[in-house]
Tab-separated table of C-alpha atoms in Angstrom:
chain	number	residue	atom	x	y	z
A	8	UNK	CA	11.123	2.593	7.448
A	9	UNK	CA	11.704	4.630	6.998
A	10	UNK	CA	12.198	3.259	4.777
A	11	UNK	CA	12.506	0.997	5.953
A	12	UNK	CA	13.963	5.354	5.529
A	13	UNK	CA	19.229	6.504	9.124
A	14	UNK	CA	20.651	4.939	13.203
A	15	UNK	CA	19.458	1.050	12.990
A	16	UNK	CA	20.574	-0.823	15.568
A	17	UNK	CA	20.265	-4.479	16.581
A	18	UNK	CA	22.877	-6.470	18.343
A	19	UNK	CA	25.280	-6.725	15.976
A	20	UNK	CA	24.507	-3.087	15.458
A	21	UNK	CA	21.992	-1.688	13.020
A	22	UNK	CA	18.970	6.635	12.114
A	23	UNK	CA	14.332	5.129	7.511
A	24	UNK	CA	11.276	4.714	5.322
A	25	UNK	CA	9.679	1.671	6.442
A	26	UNK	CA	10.416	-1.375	7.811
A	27	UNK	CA	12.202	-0.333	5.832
A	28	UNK	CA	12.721	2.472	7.086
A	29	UNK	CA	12.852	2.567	6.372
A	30	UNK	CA	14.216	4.723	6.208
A	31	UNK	CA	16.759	7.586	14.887
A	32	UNK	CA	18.161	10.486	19.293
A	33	UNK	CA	18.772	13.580	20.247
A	34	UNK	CA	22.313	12.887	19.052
A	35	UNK	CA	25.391	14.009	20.757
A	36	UNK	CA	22.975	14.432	23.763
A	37	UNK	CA	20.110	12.254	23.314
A	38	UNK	CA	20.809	10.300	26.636
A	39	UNK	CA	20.521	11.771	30.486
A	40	UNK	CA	24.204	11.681	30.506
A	41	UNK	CA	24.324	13.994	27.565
A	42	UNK	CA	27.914	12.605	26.291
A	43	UNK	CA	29.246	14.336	23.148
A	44	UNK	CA	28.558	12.614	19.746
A	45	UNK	CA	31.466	11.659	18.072
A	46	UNK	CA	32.995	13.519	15.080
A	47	UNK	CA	32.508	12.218	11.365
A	48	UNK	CA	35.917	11.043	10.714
A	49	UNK	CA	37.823	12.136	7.077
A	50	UNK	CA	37.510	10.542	4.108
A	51	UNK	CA	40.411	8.513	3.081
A	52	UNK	CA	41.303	8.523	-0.441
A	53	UNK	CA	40.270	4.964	-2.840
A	54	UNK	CA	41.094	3.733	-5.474
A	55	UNK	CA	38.686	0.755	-7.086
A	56	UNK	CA	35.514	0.256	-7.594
A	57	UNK	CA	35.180	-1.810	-3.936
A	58	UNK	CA	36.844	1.090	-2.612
A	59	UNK	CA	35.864	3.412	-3.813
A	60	UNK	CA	33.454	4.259	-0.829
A	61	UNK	CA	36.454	5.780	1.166
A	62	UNK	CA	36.964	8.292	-1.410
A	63	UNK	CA	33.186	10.258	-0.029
A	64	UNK	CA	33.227	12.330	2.423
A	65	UNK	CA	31.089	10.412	5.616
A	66	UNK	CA	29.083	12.611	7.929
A	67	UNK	CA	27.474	11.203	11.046
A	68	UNK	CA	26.273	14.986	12.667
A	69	UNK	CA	22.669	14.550	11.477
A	70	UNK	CA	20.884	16.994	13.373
A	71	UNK	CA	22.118	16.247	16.664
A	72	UNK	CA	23.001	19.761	18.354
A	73	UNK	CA	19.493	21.266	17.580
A	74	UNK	CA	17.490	18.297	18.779
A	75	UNK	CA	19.580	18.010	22.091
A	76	UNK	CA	18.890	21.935	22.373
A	77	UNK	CA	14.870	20.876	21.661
A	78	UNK	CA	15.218	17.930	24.417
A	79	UNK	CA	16.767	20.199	26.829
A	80	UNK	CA	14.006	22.631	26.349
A	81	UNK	CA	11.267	20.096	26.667
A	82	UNK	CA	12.433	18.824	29.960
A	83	UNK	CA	12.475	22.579	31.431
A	84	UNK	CA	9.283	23.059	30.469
A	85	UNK	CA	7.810	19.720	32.293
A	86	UNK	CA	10.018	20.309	35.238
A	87	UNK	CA	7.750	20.599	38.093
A	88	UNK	CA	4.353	18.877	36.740
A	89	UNK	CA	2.498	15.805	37.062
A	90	UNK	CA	3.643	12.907	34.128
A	91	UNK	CA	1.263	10.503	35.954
A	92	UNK	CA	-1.402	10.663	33.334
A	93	UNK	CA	0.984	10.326	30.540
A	94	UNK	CA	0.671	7.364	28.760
A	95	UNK	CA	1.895	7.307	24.636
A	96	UNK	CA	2.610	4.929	22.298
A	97	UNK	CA	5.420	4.684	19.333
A	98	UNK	CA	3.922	2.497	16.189
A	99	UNK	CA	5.980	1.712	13.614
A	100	UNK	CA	5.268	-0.064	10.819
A	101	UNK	CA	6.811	-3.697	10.575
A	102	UNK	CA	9.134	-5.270	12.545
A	103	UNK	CA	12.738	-5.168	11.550
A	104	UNK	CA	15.710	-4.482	12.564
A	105	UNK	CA	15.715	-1.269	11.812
A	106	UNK	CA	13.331	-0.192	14.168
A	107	UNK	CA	15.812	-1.993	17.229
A	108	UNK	CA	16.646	1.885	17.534
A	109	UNK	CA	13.663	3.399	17.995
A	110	UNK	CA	12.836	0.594	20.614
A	111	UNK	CA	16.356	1.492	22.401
A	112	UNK	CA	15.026	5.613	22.131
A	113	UNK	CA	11.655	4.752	23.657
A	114	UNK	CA	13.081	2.881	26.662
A	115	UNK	CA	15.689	5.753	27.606
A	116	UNK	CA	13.318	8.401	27.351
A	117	UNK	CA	10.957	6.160	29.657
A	118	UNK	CA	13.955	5.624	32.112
A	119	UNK	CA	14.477	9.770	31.599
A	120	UNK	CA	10.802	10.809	32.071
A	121	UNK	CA	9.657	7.981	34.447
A	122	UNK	CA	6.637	7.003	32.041
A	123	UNK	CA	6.047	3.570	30.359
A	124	UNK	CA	5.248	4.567	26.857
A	125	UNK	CA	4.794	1.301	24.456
A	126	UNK	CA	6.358	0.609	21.603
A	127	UNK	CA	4.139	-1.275	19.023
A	128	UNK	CA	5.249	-3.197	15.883
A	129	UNK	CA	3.270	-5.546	13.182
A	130	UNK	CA	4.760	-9.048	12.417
A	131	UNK	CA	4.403	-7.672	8.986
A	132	UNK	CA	3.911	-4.701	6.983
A	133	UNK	CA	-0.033	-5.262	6.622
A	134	UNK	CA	-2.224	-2.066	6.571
A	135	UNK	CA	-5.335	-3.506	8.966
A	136	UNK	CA	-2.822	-5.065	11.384
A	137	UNK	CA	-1.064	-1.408	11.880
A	138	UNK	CA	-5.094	-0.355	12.376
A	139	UNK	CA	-5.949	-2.975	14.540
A	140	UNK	CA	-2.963	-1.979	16.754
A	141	UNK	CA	-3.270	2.252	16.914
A	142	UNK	CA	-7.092	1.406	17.497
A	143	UNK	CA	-6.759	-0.899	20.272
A	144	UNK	CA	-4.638	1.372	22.043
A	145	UNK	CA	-7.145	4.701	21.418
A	146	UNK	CA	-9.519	2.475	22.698
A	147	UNK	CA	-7.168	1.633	26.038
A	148	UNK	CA	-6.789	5.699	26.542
A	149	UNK	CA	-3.411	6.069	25.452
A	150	UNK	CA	-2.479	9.706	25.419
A	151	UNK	CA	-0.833	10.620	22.279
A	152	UNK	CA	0.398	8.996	18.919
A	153	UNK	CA	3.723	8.464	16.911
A	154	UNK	CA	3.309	6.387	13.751
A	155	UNK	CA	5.075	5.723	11.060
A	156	UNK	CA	2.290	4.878	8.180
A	157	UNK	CA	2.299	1.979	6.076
A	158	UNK	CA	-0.378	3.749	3.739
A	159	UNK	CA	-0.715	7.796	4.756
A	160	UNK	CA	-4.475	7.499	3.481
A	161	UNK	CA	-4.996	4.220	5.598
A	162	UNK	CA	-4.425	6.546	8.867
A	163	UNK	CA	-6.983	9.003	8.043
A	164	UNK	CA	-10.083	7.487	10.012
A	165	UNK	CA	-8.246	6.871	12.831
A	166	UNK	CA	-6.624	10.372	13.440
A	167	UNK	CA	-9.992	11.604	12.754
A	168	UNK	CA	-11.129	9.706	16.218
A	169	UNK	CA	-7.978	10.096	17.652
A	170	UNK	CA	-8.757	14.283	17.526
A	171	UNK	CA	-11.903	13.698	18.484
A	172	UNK	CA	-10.574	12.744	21.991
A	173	UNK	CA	-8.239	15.117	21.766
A	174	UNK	CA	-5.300	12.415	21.245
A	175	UNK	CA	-2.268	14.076	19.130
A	176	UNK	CA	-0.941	12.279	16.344
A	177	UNK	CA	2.424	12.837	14.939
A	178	UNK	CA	4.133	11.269	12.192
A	179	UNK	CA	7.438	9.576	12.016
A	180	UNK	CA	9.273	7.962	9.007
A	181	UNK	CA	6.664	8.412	6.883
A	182	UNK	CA	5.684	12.254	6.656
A	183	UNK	CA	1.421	12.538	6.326
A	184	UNK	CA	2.132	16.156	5.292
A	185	UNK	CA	-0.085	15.589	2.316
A	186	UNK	CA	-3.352	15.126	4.363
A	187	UNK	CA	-2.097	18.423	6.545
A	188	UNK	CA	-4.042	15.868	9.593
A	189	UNK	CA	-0.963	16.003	11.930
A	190	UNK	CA	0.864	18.874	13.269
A	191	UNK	CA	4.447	17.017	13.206
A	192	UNK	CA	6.356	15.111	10.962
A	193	UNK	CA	9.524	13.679	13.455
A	194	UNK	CA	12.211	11.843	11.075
A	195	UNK	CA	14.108	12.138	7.911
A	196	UNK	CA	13.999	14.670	5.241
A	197	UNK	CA	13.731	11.362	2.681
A	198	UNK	CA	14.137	14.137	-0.401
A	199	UNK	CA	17.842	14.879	0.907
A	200	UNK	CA	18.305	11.420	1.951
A	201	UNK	CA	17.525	10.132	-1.320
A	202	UNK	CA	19.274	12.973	-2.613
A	203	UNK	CA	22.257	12.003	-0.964
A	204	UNK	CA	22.094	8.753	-2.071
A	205	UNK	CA	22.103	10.191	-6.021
A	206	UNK	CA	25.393	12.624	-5.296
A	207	UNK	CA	27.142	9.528	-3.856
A	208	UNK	CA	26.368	7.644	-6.339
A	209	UNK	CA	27.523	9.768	-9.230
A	210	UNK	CA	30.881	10.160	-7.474
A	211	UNK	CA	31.455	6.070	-7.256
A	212	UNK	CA	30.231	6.111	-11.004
A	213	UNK	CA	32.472	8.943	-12.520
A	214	UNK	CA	32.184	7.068	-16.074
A	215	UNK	CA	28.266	6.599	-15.468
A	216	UNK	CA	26.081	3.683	-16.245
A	217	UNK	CA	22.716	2.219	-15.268
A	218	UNK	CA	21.420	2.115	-11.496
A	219	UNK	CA	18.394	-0.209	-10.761
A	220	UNK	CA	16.283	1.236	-7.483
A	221	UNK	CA	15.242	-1.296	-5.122
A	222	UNK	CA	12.413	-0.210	-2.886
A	223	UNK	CA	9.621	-1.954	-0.964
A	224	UNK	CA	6.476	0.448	-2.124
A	225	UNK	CA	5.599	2.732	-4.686
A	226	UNK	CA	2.807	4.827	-2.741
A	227	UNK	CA	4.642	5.074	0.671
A	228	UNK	CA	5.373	8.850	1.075
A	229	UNK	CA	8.512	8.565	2.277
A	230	UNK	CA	9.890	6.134	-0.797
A	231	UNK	CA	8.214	8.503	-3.029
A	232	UNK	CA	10.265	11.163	-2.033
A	233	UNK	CA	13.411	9.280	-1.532
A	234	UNK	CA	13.360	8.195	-5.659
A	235	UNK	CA	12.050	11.724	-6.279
A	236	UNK	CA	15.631	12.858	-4.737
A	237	UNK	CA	17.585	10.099	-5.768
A	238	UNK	CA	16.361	10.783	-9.444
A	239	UNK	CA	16.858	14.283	-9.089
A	240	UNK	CA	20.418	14.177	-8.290
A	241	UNK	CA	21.602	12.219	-11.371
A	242	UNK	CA	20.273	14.675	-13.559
A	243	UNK	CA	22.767	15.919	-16.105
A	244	UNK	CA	24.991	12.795	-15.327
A	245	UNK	CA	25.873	9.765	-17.397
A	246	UNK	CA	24.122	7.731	-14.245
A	247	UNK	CA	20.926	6.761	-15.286
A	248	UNK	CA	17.613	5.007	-13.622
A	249	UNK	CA	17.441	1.457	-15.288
A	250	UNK	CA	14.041	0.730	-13.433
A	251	UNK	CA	12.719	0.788	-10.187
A	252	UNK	CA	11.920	-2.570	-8.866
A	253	UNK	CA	8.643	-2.708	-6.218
A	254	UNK	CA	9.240	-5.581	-3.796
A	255	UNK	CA	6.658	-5.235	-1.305
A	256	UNK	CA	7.867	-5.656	1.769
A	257	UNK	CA	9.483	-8.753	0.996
A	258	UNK	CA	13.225	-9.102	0.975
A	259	UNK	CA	13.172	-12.779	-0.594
A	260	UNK	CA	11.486	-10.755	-3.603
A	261	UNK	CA	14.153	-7.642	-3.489
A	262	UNK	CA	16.814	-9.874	-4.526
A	263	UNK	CA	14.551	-11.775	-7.024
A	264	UNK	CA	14.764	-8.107	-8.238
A	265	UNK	CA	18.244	-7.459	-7.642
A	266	UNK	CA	18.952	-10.782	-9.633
A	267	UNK	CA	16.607	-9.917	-12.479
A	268	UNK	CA	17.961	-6.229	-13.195
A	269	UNK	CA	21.079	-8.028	-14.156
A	270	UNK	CA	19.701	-10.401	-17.089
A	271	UNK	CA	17.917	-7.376	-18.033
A	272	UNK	CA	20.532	-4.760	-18.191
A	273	UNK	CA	24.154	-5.030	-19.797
A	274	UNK	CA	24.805	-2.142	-18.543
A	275	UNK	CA	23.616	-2.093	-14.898
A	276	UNK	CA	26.687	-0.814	-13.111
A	277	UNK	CA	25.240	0.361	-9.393
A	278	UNK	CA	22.019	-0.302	-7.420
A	279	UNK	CA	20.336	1.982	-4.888
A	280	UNK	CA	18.460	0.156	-2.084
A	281	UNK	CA	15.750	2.260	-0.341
A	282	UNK	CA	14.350	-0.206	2.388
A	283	UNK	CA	16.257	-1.138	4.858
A	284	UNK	CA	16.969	-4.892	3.458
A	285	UNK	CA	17.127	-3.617	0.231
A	286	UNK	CA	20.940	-2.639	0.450
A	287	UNK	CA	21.580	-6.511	1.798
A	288	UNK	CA	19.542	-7.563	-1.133
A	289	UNK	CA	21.473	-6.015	-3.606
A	290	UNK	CA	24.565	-7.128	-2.192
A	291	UNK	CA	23.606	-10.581	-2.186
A	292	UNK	CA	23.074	-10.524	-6.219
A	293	UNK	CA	26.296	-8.466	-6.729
A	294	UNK	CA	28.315	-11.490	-4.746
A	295	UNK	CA	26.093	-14.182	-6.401
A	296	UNK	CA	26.981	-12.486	-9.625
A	297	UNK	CA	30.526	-11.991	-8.816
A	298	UNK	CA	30.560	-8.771	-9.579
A	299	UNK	CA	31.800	-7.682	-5.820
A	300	UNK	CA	34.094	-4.474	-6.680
A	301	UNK	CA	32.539	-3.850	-10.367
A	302	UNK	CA	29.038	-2.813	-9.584
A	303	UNK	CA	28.449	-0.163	-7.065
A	304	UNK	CA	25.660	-0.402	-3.741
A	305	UNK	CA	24.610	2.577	-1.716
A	306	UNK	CA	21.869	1.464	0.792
A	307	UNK	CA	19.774	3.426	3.236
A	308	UNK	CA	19.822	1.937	6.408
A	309	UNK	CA	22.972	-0.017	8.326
A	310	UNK	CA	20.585	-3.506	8.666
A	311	UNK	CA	23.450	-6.071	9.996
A	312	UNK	CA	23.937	-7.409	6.783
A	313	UNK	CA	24.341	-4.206	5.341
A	314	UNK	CA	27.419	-3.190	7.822
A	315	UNK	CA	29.360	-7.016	6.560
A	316	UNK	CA	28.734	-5.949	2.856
A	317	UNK	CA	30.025	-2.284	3.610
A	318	UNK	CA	33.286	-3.876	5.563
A	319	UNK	CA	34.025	-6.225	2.719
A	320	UNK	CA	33.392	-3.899	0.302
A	321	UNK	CA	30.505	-5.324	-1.663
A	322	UNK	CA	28.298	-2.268	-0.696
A	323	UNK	CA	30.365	1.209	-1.027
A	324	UNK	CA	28.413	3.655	1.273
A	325	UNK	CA	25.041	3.462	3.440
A	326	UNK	CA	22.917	6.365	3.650
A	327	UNK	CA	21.855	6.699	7.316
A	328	UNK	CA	18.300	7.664	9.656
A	329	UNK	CA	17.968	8.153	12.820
A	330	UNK	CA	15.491	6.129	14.015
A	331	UNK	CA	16.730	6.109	17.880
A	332	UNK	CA	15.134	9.753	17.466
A	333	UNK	CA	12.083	8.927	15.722
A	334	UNK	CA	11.481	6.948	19.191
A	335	UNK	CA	13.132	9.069	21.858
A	336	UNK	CA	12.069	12.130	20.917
A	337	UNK	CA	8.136	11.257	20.361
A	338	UNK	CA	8.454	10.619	24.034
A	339	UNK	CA	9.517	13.612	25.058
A	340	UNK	CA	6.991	15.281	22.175
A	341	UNK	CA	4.525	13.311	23.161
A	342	UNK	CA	4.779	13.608	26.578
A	343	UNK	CA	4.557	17.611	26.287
A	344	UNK	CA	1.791	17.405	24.139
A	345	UNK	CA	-0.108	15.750	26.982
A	346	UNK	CA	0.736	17.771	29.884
A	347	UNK	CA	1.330	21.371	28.152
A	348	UNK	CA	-0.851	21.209	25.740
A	349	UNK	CA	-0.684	20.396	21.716
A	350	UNK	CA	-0.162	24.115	20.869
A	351	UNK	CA	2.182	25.151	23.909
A	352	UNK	CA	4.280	22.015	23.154
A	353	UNK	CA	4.292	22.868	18.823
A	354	UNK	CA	5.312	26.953	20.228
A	355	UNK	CA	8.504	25.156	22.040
A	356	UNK	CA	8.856	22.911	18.704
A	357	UNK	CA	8.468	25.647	15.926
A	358	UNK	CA	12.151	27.455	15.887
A	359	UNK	CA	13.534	23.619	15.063
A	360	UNK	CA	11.367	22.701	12.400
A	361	UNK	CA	12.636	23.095	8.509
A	362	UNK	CA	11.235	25.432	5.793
A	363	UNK	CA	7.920	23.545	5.705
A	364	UNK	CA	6.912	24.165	8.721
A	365	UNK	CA	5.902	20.567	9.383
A	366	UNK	CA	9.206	18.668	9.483
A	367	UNK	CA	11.493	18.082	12.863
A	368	UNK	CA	14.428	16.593	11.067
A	369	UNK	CA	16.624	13.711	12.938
A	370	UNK	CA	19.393	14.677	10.065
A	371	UNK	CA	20.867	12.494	6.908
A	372	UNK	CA	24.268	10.617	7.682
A	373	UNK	CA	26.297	9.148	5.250
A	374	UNK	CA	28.495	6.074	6.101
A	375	UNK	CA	31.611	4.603	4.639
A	376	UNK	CA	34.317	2.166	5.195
A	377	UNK	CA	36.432	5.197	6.558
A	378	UNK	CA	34.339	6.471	9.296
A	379	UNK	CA	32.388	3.586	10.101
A	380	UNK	CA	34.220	3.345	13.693
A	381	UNK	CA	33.204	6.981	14.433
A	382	UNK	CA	29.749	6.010	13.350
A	383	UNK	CA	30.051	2.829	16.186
A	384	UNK	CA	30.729	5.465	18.558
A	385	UNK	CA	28.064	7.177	18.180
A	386	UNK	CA	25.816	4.158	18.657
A	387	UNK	CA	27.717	3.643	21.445
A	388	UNK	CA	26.749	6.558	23.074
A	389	UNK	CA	23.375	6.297	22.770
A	390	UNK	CA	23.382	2.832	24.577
A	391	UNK	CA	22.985	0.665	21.367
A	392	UNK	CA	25.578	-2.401	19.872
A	393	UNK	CA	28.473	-1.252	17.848
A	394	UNK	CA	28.896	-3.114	14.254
């Protein structure tokens, strides 16, 4: 999910890679009402290790401003014509509560548009059951794709059909950059999120120490790049990568993990969890340990779970997607795509898009115990459950 790779929502509240998000809204504007986003409160000052979280600096803008601007540009451009014929589909890759968001983005830009595009999910993060689903739906004329891959090389039969009925496919979550198949990747720059992760991690750890990574693939794109980040950031610090510890999927197994890094490491002072259940995981093992307040959890992702570990301070900071985005702007992408055209609608898209050329981002947010109510305000606002 993203990672399961940034906004999860579910009722109690939960922006990836990957069911996990992994691992979502046009931000201060993503709605029809187009209220303001609220401002990233200030960082308080902390003192221990527990609280040490309010001593970074939170930021909740992601990339709200440009991707309101984008939305509001979209909408001018379809003012007038025929939606009728315009029927897409959002397909994530497992069901979790991370995704809740993207759900939430899908059904406001339906309500916006006045389309019904579907919102697909497998029971579990299995390759042929994401295939059977994206090629059922080709098959029942759907009009354009979002997906956020399981496998990036899995995909590759299916976009081939998918252009051959001229059917655009774009990429959220995940990226698919690598196979240059899709003309859009819609989501997180997981590079900077995981690079985010490393810089907040090396402040909570000023006298360094080992960090075990918790992730739930080792080939997933968008984990790839999140470690690649992550690992990047420590360099030249005392904070060093114990192991990274593949779970699969499976959160049962992540804290098998979490649990195991500790009899294998004296020294294990922080984990990093890169799914979204990862983070809850690793909190779980730091409580069953009793080490609440002496070893240090960032997690990507605000999974339920995840926002009771961050109040009681047995995870310090959670790195933060957007996944609302990932689902209400393929809509309104995907939507364009069909009545404008692929290449009209990318010409609208291109002045938004990062260095790569590929890559609409939905932003990087960081979360803490100090401006977690500024972050529930934001959730607010985009029709979802505060924590």
């Amino acid at each position: 999910m993203g990672l399961a790779a940034v906004l999860t929502a579910t009722t109690a509240c939960s922006t990836n890679s990957n069911g996990g998000g992994n691992g979502g809204s046009s931000g201060a504007n993503s709605g029809s009402s187009g209220s303001a986003a609220a401002p990233a409160s200030q960082s308080a000052a902390g003192g221990s290790s527990a609280a040490a979280g309010n001593a970074l600096q939170g930021d909740i803008s992601f990339n709200d401003a440009n991707l309101a601007a984008l939305r509001d540009k979209i909408k001018a451009a379809l003012k007038g014509k025929s939606l009728s014929g315009v029927n897409p589909a959002v397909v994530v890759n497992v069901t979790a509560a991370y995704w809740d968001a993207a759900k939430k983005g899908v059904e406001n830009a339906n309500k916006e548009l006045g389309i019904n595009a579907k919102f697909q999910e497998p029971t579990q993060m299995d390759i042929s059951q994401q295939l059977s689903i994206v090629n059922t739906l080709l098959s029942q004329n759907t009009t354009g794709f979002s997906v956020s891959a399981i496998q990036p090389s899995s995909l590759s039969s299916f976009i081939s059909s998918a252009s051959k009925k001229n059917v655009p496919v774009i990429a959220i979550d995940s990226p698919l950059d690598t196979f240059k198949s899709v003309p859009l990747y819609l989501g997180t720059p997981n590079y900077d999120a995981g690079h985010k992760a490393g810089e907040a991690l090396k402040q909570l750890l000023p006298g360094g120490g080992d960090v075990a990574v918790l992730v739930g693939s080792l080939t997933a794109l968008n984990a790839v790049q999140r470690i690649q980040g992550f690992k990047d950031a420590l360099k030249g610090s005392n904070v060093k990568v114990f192991q990274v510890y593949n779970d699969g999927g499976d959160a049962n197994k992540a804290l098998q993990n979490a649990s195991a890094a500790y009899q294998a490491d004296s020294n294990l002072k922080a984990f990093y969890g890169v799914y979204s259940y990862d983070g809850p995981s690793a909190g779980q093992a730091v409580q069953s340990a009793g080490k609440t307040g002496k070893t240090v959890v960032v997690a990507d992702d605000s999974e339920p779970k995840t926002l009771s570990f961050l109040k009681a301070g047995v995870i310090q900071a959670m790195v933060l997607q957007q996944p609302y985005q990932q689902g209400y702007m393929s809509v309104y992408i995907l939507a364009a795509m069909k009545v404008l055209g692929e290449q009209a609608t990318m010409n609208i898209i291109k002045p938004y898009l990062s260095s790569d050329k590929l890559t609409l981002s939905s932003g990087v947010g960081l979360v803490t115990q100090s401006n977690l109510a500024a972050y529930d305000q934001k959730l607010a606002s985009f029709g979802l459950s505060s924590s």
